[in-house]
Short mmCIF file of C-alpha atoms and ligand atoms in Angstrom, two decimals:
data_model
loop_
_atom_site.label_atom_id
_atom_site.label_comp_id
_atom_site.label_asym_id
_atom_site.label_seq_id
_atom_site.Cartn_x
_atom_site.Cartn_y
_atom_site.Cartn_z
CA UNK A 1 79.03 37.95 9.12
CA UNK A 2 75.70 38.37 10.81
CA UNK A 3 75.83 38.65 14.60
CA UNK A 4 74.27 36.18 16.36
CA UNK A 5 71.39 38.21 18.54
CA UNK A 6 71.94 38.08 21.94
CA UNK A 7 69.14 35.54 24.15
CA UNK A 8 67.01 39.03 24.97
CA UNK A 9 67.08 40.25 21.31
CA UNK A 10 64.84 38.92 18.61
CA UNK A 11 64.58 38.73 15.35
CA UNK A 12 60.66 38.19 14.24
CA UNK A 13 59.37 37.97 17.94
CA UNK A 14 59.73 41.29 20.29
CA UNK A 15 63.01 41.86 22.30
CA UNK A 16 62.77 40.92 25.63
CA UNK A 17 59.95 38.74 24.92
CA UNK A 18 61.93 35.18 24.91
CA UNK A 19 60.13 32.00 24.66
CA UNK A 20 60.68 28.96 27.10
CA UNK A 21 62.75 26.64 25.21
CA UNK A 22 62.99 22.75 25.31
CA UNK A 23 67.05 23.24 26.51
CA UNK A 24 65.87 24.89 29.66
CA UNK A 25 62.74 22.57 30.41
CA UNK A 26 64.62 20.95 33.72
CA UNK A 27 65.42 24.15 35.21
CA UNK A 28 61.62 25.44 34.82
CA UNK A 29 60.05 22.10 35.60
CA UNK A 30 62.50 22.26 39.13
CA UNK A 31 61.66 25.80 39.90
CA UNK A 32 58.02 25.09 39.80
CA UNK A 33 57.61 21.69 41.34
CA UNK A 34 60.03 23.19 44.42
CA UNK A 35 57.49 26.17 44.26
CA UNK A 36 54.79 23.79 44.65
CA UNK A 37 56.04 21.82 47.12
CA UNK A 38 56.91 24.95 49.21
CA UNK A 39 53.23 26.34 48.88
CA UNK A 40 51.75 23.13 49.83
CA UNK A 41 53.80 22.94 53.00
CA UNK A 42 52.80 26.25 54.11
CA UNK A 43 49.43 26.11 53.07
CA UNK A 44 49.36 28.62 50.45
CA UNK A 45 46.46 28.15 47.53
CA UNK A 46 46.90 28.15 44.09
CA UNK A 47 45.23 30.77 42.15
CA UNK A 48 45.30 31.10 38.34
CA UNK A 49 44.79 35.34 37.69
CA UNK A 50 43.90 37.12 34.38
CA UNK A 51 47.07 38.44 32.50
CA UNK A 52 44.62 41.66 31.80
CA UNK A 53 43.06 43.87 34.01
CA UNK A 54 41.24 47.42 33.61
CA UNK A 55 43.80 50.19 33.34
CA UNK A 56 42.24 51.96 36.06
CA UNK A 57 43.35 49.69 38.73
CA UNK A 58 46.83 50.19 37.43
CA UNK A 59 46.31 53.88 37.31
CA UNK A 60 45.12 53.95 41.18
CA UNK A 61 47.73 51.52 42.15
CA UNK A 62 50.61 53.23 40.78
CA UNK A 63 49.88 56.64 43.36
CA UNK A 64 52.54 58.61 43.24
CA UNK A 65 54.83 56.78 40.61
CA UNK A 66 52.52 57.94 37.93
CA UNK A 67 55.54 58.31 35.47
CA UNK A 68 56.29 54.67 35.67
CA UNK A 69 53.16 53.78 34.83
CA UNK A 70 53.09 55.79 31.44
CA UNK A 71 56.63 54.34 30.96
CA UNK A 72 56.32 50.56 31.38
CA UNK A 73 52.53 49.79 31.34
CA UNK A 74 51.30 47.64 27.94
CA UNK A 75 47.67 49.33 27.30
CA UNK A 76 45.08 47.29 25.61
CA UNK A 77 41.63 47.03 24.45
CA UNK A 78 38.90 44.94 25.83
CA UNK A 79 36.07 45.94 23.61
CA UNK A 80 35.29 49.38 24.66
CA UNK A 81 37.13 49.14 27.72
CA UNK A 82 40.81 50.67 28.44
CA UNK A 83 42.91 47.43 29.79
CA UNK A 84 46.15 46.80 30.23
CA UNK A 85 48.70 43.55 30.39
CA UNK A 86 49.80 42.38 33.79
CA UNK A 87 52.09 44.99 35.37
CA UNK A 88 52.33 42.97 38.82
CA UNK A 89 50.00 40.00 40.25
CA UNK A 90 49.14 41.69 43.53
CA UNK A 91 46.50 44.03 41.97
CA UNK A 92 44.91 41.13 40.36
CA UNK A 93 45.00 39.17 43.79
CA UNK A 94 42.98 42.08 45.35
CA UNK A 95 40.78 41.94 42.44
CA UNK A 96 40.00 38.56 43.10
CA UNK A 97 39.57 38.58 46.28
CA UNK A 98 37.14 41.21 46.25
CA UNK A 99 35.07 39.60 43.00
CA UNK A 100 35.13 36.72 43.94
CA UNK A 101 34.20 37.00 47.79
CA UNK A 102 37.18 34.72 48.82
CA UNK A 103 37.18 35.72 52.15
CA UNK A 104 34.27 33.28 53.00
CA UNK A 105 36.61 30.94 51.61
CA UNK A 106 39.71 31.68 53.90
CA UNK A 107 40.62 34.90 55.74
CA UNK A 108 43.52 35.65 55.80
CA UNK A 109 43.38 34.26 52.09
CA UNK A 110 47.06 32.92 51.74
CA UNK A 111 47.57 32.46 47.69
CA UNK A 112 50.35 31.24 45.59
CA UNK A 113 50.41 31.91 41.49
CA UNK A 114 52.62 31.94 38.54
CA UNK A 115 52.67 33.40 35.14
CA UNK A 116 54.35 36.13 33.23
CA UNK A 117 54.65 39.71 33.99
CA UNK A 118 55.07 42.38 31.21
CA UNK A 119 56.84 45.89 31.72
CA UNK A 120 57.72 47.83 28.57
CA UNK A 121 61.26 48.45 29.67
CA UNK A 122 64.68 49.05 28.02
CA UNK A 123 65.57 45.30 27.70
CA UNK A 124 69.14 43.89 28.69
CA UNK A 125 70.62 40.75 30.52
CA UNK A 126 68.65 41.25 33.71
CA UNK A 127 65.46 42.83 32.68
CA UNK A 128 62.88 41.56 30.23
CA UNK A 129 59.42 42.89 28.78
CA UNK A 130 57.71 39.68 29.54
CA UNK A 131 59.47 37.89 32.55
CA UNK A 132 57.78 35.25 34.78
CA UNK A 133 56.90 35.33 38.66
CA UNK A 134 55.82 32.95 41.06
CA UNK A 135 54.68 34.85 44.39
CA UNK A 136 52.98 34.29 47.65
CA UNK A 137 50.50 36.80 49.18
CA UNK A 138 48.30 37.10 52.18
CA UNK A 139 45.55 38.79 51.94
CA UNK A 140 43.01 40.48 55.04
CA UNK A 141 45.70 40.50 58.19
CA UNK A 142 48.03 42.97 59.38
CA UNK A 143 49.80 41.10 61.66
CA UNK A 144 53.62 40.96 61.26
CA UNK A 145 53.43 36.78 61.76
CA UNK A 146 52.19 37.01 57.99
CA UNK A 147 55.35 39.13 56.75
CA UNK A 148 57.52 36.59 58.69
CA UNK A 149 55.56 33.54 56.90
CA UNK A 150 56.18 34.60 53.49
CA UNK A 151 59.96 35.14 54.24
CA UNK A 152 60.44 31.71 55.63
CA UNK A 153 58.48 29.90 52.91
CA UNK A 154 60.50 31.79 50.14
CA UNK A 155 63.84 30.91 52.13
CA UNK A 156 62.90 27.39 52.12
CA UNK A 157 62.15 27.76 48.32
CA UNK A 158 65.61 28.86 47.75
CA UNK A 159 67.06 26.36 49.85
CA UNK A 160 65.15 23.66 48.21
CA UNK A 161 66.92 24.85 44.98
CA UNK A 162 70.28 24.24 46.91
CA UNK A 163 71.18 27.94 45.70
CA UNK A 164 74.25 29.14 48.13
CA UNK A 165 75.02 32.33 50.04
CA UNK A 166 71.57 33.84 49.57
CA UNK A 167 71.23 37.00 51.58
CA UNK A 168 67.78 38.25 53.00
CA UNK A 169 67.88 42.17 53.83
CA UNK A 170 64.75 43.61 55.44
CA UNK A 171 63.75 47.19 55.67
CA UNK A 172 60.69 49.05 56.39
CA UNK A 173 58.68 52.04 54.98
CA UNK A 174 56.54 52.60 57.65
CA UNK A 175 53.53 53.78 58.08
CA UNK A 176 51.76 57.15 56.26
CA UNK A 177 52.89 59.17 59.46
CA UNK A 178 56.34 57.96 60.05
CA UNK A 179 57.10 57.88 56.45
CA UNK A 180 56.09 61.36 55.70
CA UNK A 181 57.96 62.65 58.75
CA UNK A 182 61.16 60.95 57.30
CA UNK A 183 60.84 62.09 53.84
CA UNK A 184 60.95 65.97 55.67
CA UNK A 185 64.34 64.75 57.90
CA UNK A 186 65.80 63.56 53.81
CA UNK A 187 64.70 66.52 52.23
CA UNK A 188 65.96 68.38 54.83
CA UNK A 189 69.27 66.58 54.76
CA UNK A 190 69.99 66.48 50.98
CA UNK A 191 68.91 70.20 50.61
CA UNK A 192 72.66 71.53 51.20
CA UNK A 193 74.10 68.57 49.72
CA UNK A 194 72.45 68.80 46.08
CA UNK A 195 76.23 69.87 44.87
CA UNK A 196 77.97 67.05 46.19
CA UNK A 197 75.34 64.33 45.18
CA UNK A 198 75.70 62.75 41.45
CA UNK A 199 73.22 64.64 38.75
CA UNK A 200 70.97 61.51 38.71
CA UNK A 201 70.31 62.34 42.48
CA UNK A 202 70.17 66.01 42.15
CA UNK A 203 67.42 65.92 39.36
CA UNK A 204 65.49 62.73 41.41
CA UNK A 205 65.74 65.06 44.56
CA UNK A 206 63.04 67.03 43.18
CA UNK A 207 60.82 63.64 41.92
CA UNK A 208 61.25 62.00 44.88
CA UNK A 209 63.91 62.23 48.02
CA UNK A 210 63.54 58.18 48.28
CA UNK A 211 64.98 57.74 45.09
CA UNK A 212 68.21 59.03 46.61
CA UNK A 213 68.30 56.03 49.06
CA UNK A 214 69.03 53.72 46.02
CA UNK A 215 71.88 55.16 44.40
CA UNK A 216 75.05 53.27 43.80
CA UNK A 217 77.68 56.34 42.93
CA UNK A 218 80.59 56.08 45.59
CA UNK A 219 79.98 59.71 46.64
CA UNK A 220 76.18 59.25 47.02
CA UNK A 221 76.94 56.33 49.21
CA UNK A 222 79.13 58.17 51.51
CA UNK A 223 76.81 60.98 51.67
CA UNK A 224 74.22 58.67 52.92
CA UNK A 225 76.23 57.14 55.23
CA UNK A 226 76.25 60.35 57.30
CA UNK A 227 72.20 61.17 56.37
CA UNK A 228 69.27 60.48 58.67
CA UNK A 229 68.01 56.34 58.46
CA UNK A 230 64.00 55.46 58.70
CA UNK A 231 64.94 52.99 61.62
CA UNK A 232 65.75 56.02 63.77
CA UNK A 233 62.29 57.55 62.87
CA UNK A 234 59.23 54.70 62.72
CA UNK A 235 56.51 55.70 65.27
CA UNK A 236 55.73 52.91 68.11
CA UNK A 237 53.89 50.83 66.12
CA UNK A 238 55.87 50.42 62.78
CA UNK A 239 58.75 50.17 65.28
CA UNK A 240 56.90 47.14 67.12
CA UNK A 241 56.06 45.40 63.64
CA UNK A 242 59.16 45.68 62.32
CA UNK A 243 60.77 44.27 65.82
CA UNK A 244 58.16 41.16 65.29
CA UNK A 245 58.97 40.11 61.89
CA UNK A 246 63.02 40.28 62.84
CA UNK A 247 62.24 38.28 65.81
CA UNK A 248 60.56 35.56 63.52
CA UNK A 249 63.31 35.14 61.26
CA UNK A 250 65.79 35.31 63.99
CA UNK A 251 63.43 32.37 65.55
CA UNK A 252 63.73 30.32 62.49
CA UNK A 253 67.70 30.31 61.66
CA UNK A 254 67.47 32.64 58.88
CA UNK A 255 70.37 34.91 58.64
CA UNK A 256 69.74 38.24 57.82
CA UNK A 257 70.84 41.85 56.99
CA UNK A 258 68.69 44.98 58.27
CA UNK A 259 68.92 47.40 55.26
CA UNK A 260 67.96 50.92 56.35
CA UNK A 261 68.04 52.36 52.61
CA UNK A 262 65.12 49.71 51.74
CA UNK A 263 62.24 52.16 51.62
CA UNK A 264 59.23 52.27 49.47
CA UNK A 265 59.70 55.17 47.17
CA UNK A 266 55.77 54.88 46.73
CA UNK A 267 52.82 55.82 49.38
CA UNK A 268 51.12 52.32 49.15
CA UNK A 269 53.56 50.34 50.29
CA UNK A 270 54.22 50.15 54.25
CA UNK A 271 56.13 48.52 57.09
CA UNK A 272 58.26 45.27 55.86
CA UNK A 273 60.14 45.56 52.95
CA UNK A 274 62.50 42.94 51.82
CA UNK A 275 64.75 41.01 49.32
CA UNK A 276 66.90 38.04 48.34
CA UNK A 277 70.23 38.25 46.67
CA UNK A 278 72.81 35.98 45.68
CA UNK A 279 76.58 37.65 45.26
CA UNK A 280 76.66 36.61 41.30
CA UNK A 281 73.13 38.81 40.66
CA UNK A 282 73.12 42.17 40.81
CA UNK A 283 69.84 42.57 41.05
CA UNK A 284 67.52 40.92 43.43
CA UNK A 285 66.11 37.38 43.08
CA UNK A 286 62.80 37.99 45.19
CA UNK A 287 61.20 41.23 46.23
CA UNK A 288 58.52 41.79 48.93
CA UNK A 289 56.55 44.15 51.09
CA UNK A 290 53.53 44.75 52.96
CA UNK A 291 51.01 46.92 51.22
CA UNK A 292 48.08 47.52 53.63
CA UNK A 293 47.15 50.91 51.61
CA UNK A 294 46.94 49.39 48.22
CA UNK A 295 43.34 48.25 48.17
CA UNK A 296 41.90 51.36 49.67
CA UNK A 297 43.43 53.44 47.13
CA UNK A 298 42.31 51.16 44.38
CA UNK A 299 39.28 49.59 45.39
CA UNK A 300 38.13 51.62 47.90
CA UNK A 301 37.98 48.47 50.46
CA UNK A 302 40.57 48.61 53.11
CA UNK A 303 42.13 45.00 53.09
CA UNK A 304 45.71 44.71 54.61
CA UNK A 305 48.14 42.56 52.63
CA UNK A 306 51.64 41.30 52.35
CA UNK A 307 53.26 39.54 49.77
CA UNK A 308 56.46 38.48 47.67
CA UNK A 309 57.46 37.68 44.09
CA UNK A 310 60.09 35.64 43.10
CA UNK A 311 61.80 36.43 39.68
CA UNK A 312 62.11 32.94 37.96
CA UNK A 313 64.43 33.93 35.03
CA UNK A 314 67.00 35.73 37.32
CA UNK A 315 66.67 32.58 39.72
CA UNK A 316 67.30 30.19 36.67
CA UNK A 317 70.84 32.58 35.75
CA UNK A 318 71.59 32.48 39.32
CA UNK A 319 71.34 28.39 39.47
CA UNK A 320 73.66 28.78 36.11
CA UNK A 321 76.42 30.81 37.25
CA UNK A 322 76.41 28.74 40.66
CA UNK A 323 76.46 25.31 38.76
CA UNK A 324 73.68 24.37 40.28
CA UNK A 325 72.26 21.55 38.45
CA UNK A 326 68.20 21.30 37.84
CA UNK A 327 67.38 18.26 40.18
CA UNK A 328 64.48 17.50 37.99
CA UNK A 329 65.61 14.51 36.01
CA UNK A 330 63.07 12.95 33.45
CA UNK A 331 62.06 9.41 33.55
CA UNK A 332 64.23 6.62 31.69
CA UNK A 333 62.28 6.19 28.31
CA UNK A 334 61.89 3.71 25.71
CA UNK A 335 61.76 4.47 22.29
CA UNK A 336 59.38 2.73 19.84
CA UNK A 337 61.23 1.94 16.08
CA UNK A 338 58.23 1.65 13.88
CA UNK A 339 58.83 -0.26 10.27
CA UNK A 340 56.57 0.15 7.43
CA UNK A 341 53.11 1.89 7.38
CA UNK A 342 51.34 -1.57 8.31
CA UNK A 343 52.86 -1.84 11.77
CA UNK A 344 52.07 2.24 12.89
CA UNK A 345 48.37 1.25 14.03
CA UNK A 346 49.77 -1.33 16.17
CA UNK A 347 52.48 0.80 17.38
CA UNK A 348 50.31 3.11 18.63
CA UNK A 349 48.25 0.89 20.59
CA UNK A 350 51.32 -0.49 22.16
CA UNK A 351 52.77 2.84 22.92
CA UNK A 352 49.63 3.63 24.55
CA UNK A 353 49.64 0.85 26.77
CA UNK A 354 53.21 1.01 28.21
CA UNK A 355 52.13 4.91 28.79
CA UNK A 356 49.19 3.81 30.80
CA UNK A 357 50.98 1.49 32.80
CA UNK A 358 53.48 4.89 33.83
CA UNK A 359 56.28 4.02 30.95
CA UNK A 360 57.48 7.09 29.17
CA UNK A 361 57.52 6.24 25.52
CA UNK A 362 59.28 8.28 22.48
CA UNK A 363 58.54 7.65 18.94
CA UNK A 364 59.62 9.11 15.67
CA UNK A 365 57.31 7.36 13.23
CA UNK A 366 56.59 10.01 10.98
CA UNK A 367 58.53 8.99 7.35
CA UNK A 368 61.89 8.43 8.82
CA UNK A 369 63.75 5.11 7.95
CA UNK A 370 64.47 2.67 10.76
CA UNK A 371 68.14 3.98 10.33
CA UNK A 372 67.49 7.79 11.03
CA UNK A 373 65.17 6.38 14.29
CA UNK A 374 67.75 4.24 15.89
CA UNK A 375 70.38 7.35 15.14
CA UNK A 376 68.09 9.76 17.02
CA UNK A 377 67.35 7.41 19.90
CA UNK A 378 71.20 7.05 20.38
CA UNK A 379 71.53 10.57 20.19
CA UNK A 380 69.09 11.11 22.92
CA UNK A 381 71.17 8.46 25.34
CA UNK A 382 68.26 6.26 25.38
CA UNK A 383 68.92 2.58 26.25
CA UNK A 384 66.05 0.87 25.28
CA UNK A 385 64.18 0.50 21.93
CA UNK A 386 61.20 -1.78 21.25
CA UNK A 387 60.99 -2.67 17.19
CA UNK A 388 57.82 -3.61 15.68
CA UNK A 389 57.25 -4.58 11.98
CA UNK A 390 54.72 -6.46 9.68
CA UNK A 391 56.04 -9.87 10.85
CA UNK A 392 55.93 -8.95 14.65
CA UNK A 393 52.16 -7.31 14.45
CA UNK A 394 51.10 -10.67 12.65
CA UNK A 395 53.09 -12.78 15.26
CA UNK A 396 51.74 -10.81 18.26
CA UNK A 397 55.37 -10.28 19.46
CA UNK A 398 57.72 -6.97 19.59
CA UNK A 399 61.63 -6.81 19.21
CA UNK A 400 63.34 -5.39 22.20
CA UNK A 401 66.67 -4.06 21.44
CA UNK A 402 69.37 -2.96 24.08
CA UNK A 403 70.93 0.36 22.71
CA UNK A 404 74.09 -0.06 24.38
CA UNK A 405 74.92 -3.71 23.30
CA UNK A 406 72.84 -3.77 20.06
CA UNK A 407 71.35 -7.33 21.38
CA UNK A 408 67.76 -8.32 20.31
CA UNK A 409 65.18 -10.13 21.52
CA UNK A 410 61.63 -11.47 20.86
CA UNK A 411 58.95 -11.36 23.30
CA UNK A 412 55.16 -11.86 23.12
CA UNK A 413 52.87 -8.87 23.52
CA UNK A 414 51.30 -10.02 26.45
CA UNK A 415 54.56 -9.86 28.66
CA UNK A 416 55.44 -6.33 26.90
CA UNK A 417 55.02 -4.07 29.90
CA UNK A 418 56.27 -6.34 32.75
CA UNK A 419 59.45 -6.84 30.37
CA UNK A 420 60.31 -3.04 29.40
CA UNK A 421 59.75 -2.53 33.48
CA UNK A 422 62.01 -5.15 34.63
CA UNK A 423 64.74 -3.88 32.04
CA UNK A 424 64.16 0.07 32.97
CA UNK A 425 64.38 -0.89 36.75
CA UNK A 426 67.75 -2.34 36.09
CA UNK A 427 69.47 0.22 34.65
ZN1 LIG B 501 54.67 54.33 61.35
ZN1 LIG B 502 73.56 59.45 43.02
#
């Protein structure tokens, strides 16, 4: 027997590029509604960004992590121009900020956005080639208050979703000066211990010593405990910045853990680095950092910025594992049963009248028999149905059918909206 493909696999589609299916719509709607509500409360402006950017933007943005670019970016062609599918949002936000002169609109600019992100990775339960992010960015300010504001907004977001045991971890990547000094300290510490760490760490040491800070092998963790931590090497101003962020987080009653291993591997992120996790998930639900050097490296313009992204699919999975039911409940609906071709036209008019008055209407006019239509309505758990046949069209009436009791009554078309609303409100 052919095995059922796992959710991240595909038959005709591309593995790791799943569609959003109707059965998950309550989750998606709740996540989007919650994100929108939080953005509004914290005054972030919505931006829709192009999913395709010039290849060179990402080329510049990867800095010292070039191998990631070659492995994971989806290249494209736009006319004669080399382009790529969105790898992350922050480059697009900066590009749009500069191209559209958004500094005149607001400075700093606080934005939120939502959309798919594309990475050509080995797919499994947690990593997809196309996944969705919801994010906040503040462009144009280096003040720690904005790092704090983003953390607070994200915490509100997770709280509104009713996720339990959300853990916030905060670290720092320092600046070009102290990040560099710490790198030397790491190299010196590990150089004499390469035979004691795992093979991956020994190999990574040559590529990028910061990678050793995230190894999960027990022996590597033990060696790391004795090693240098960045908090001891931050320069005065990076230290002050971190202290201010932690104070803001504390003042707002958000529990957090300082994490000395949350140091960026690249040289374009700086200072605040943070993530939100829940115990059920092996990977973070959201990740954020400051990236004051990015704009200079990519666009030759110095623009400080900070931002964070929520992995929508991961949040949804965490909700499922915690049995958090999505709160998004659709409105009660009425089912419109239509008998015979002649009644269709009149039915559409009445459905529209109901919809304009705010009543959600389901129909299955097609070619289905009345029996099949009633069955569908029952399967959908619908409580109230309307019946329209040729006779009713002629008489200017509609039949109301209580789906639970099966009791029917005839009402005048003029009273339709009123009667339907009365019954829906009585439920
Ligand atoms: Zn520094
Ligand atoms: Zn290791």
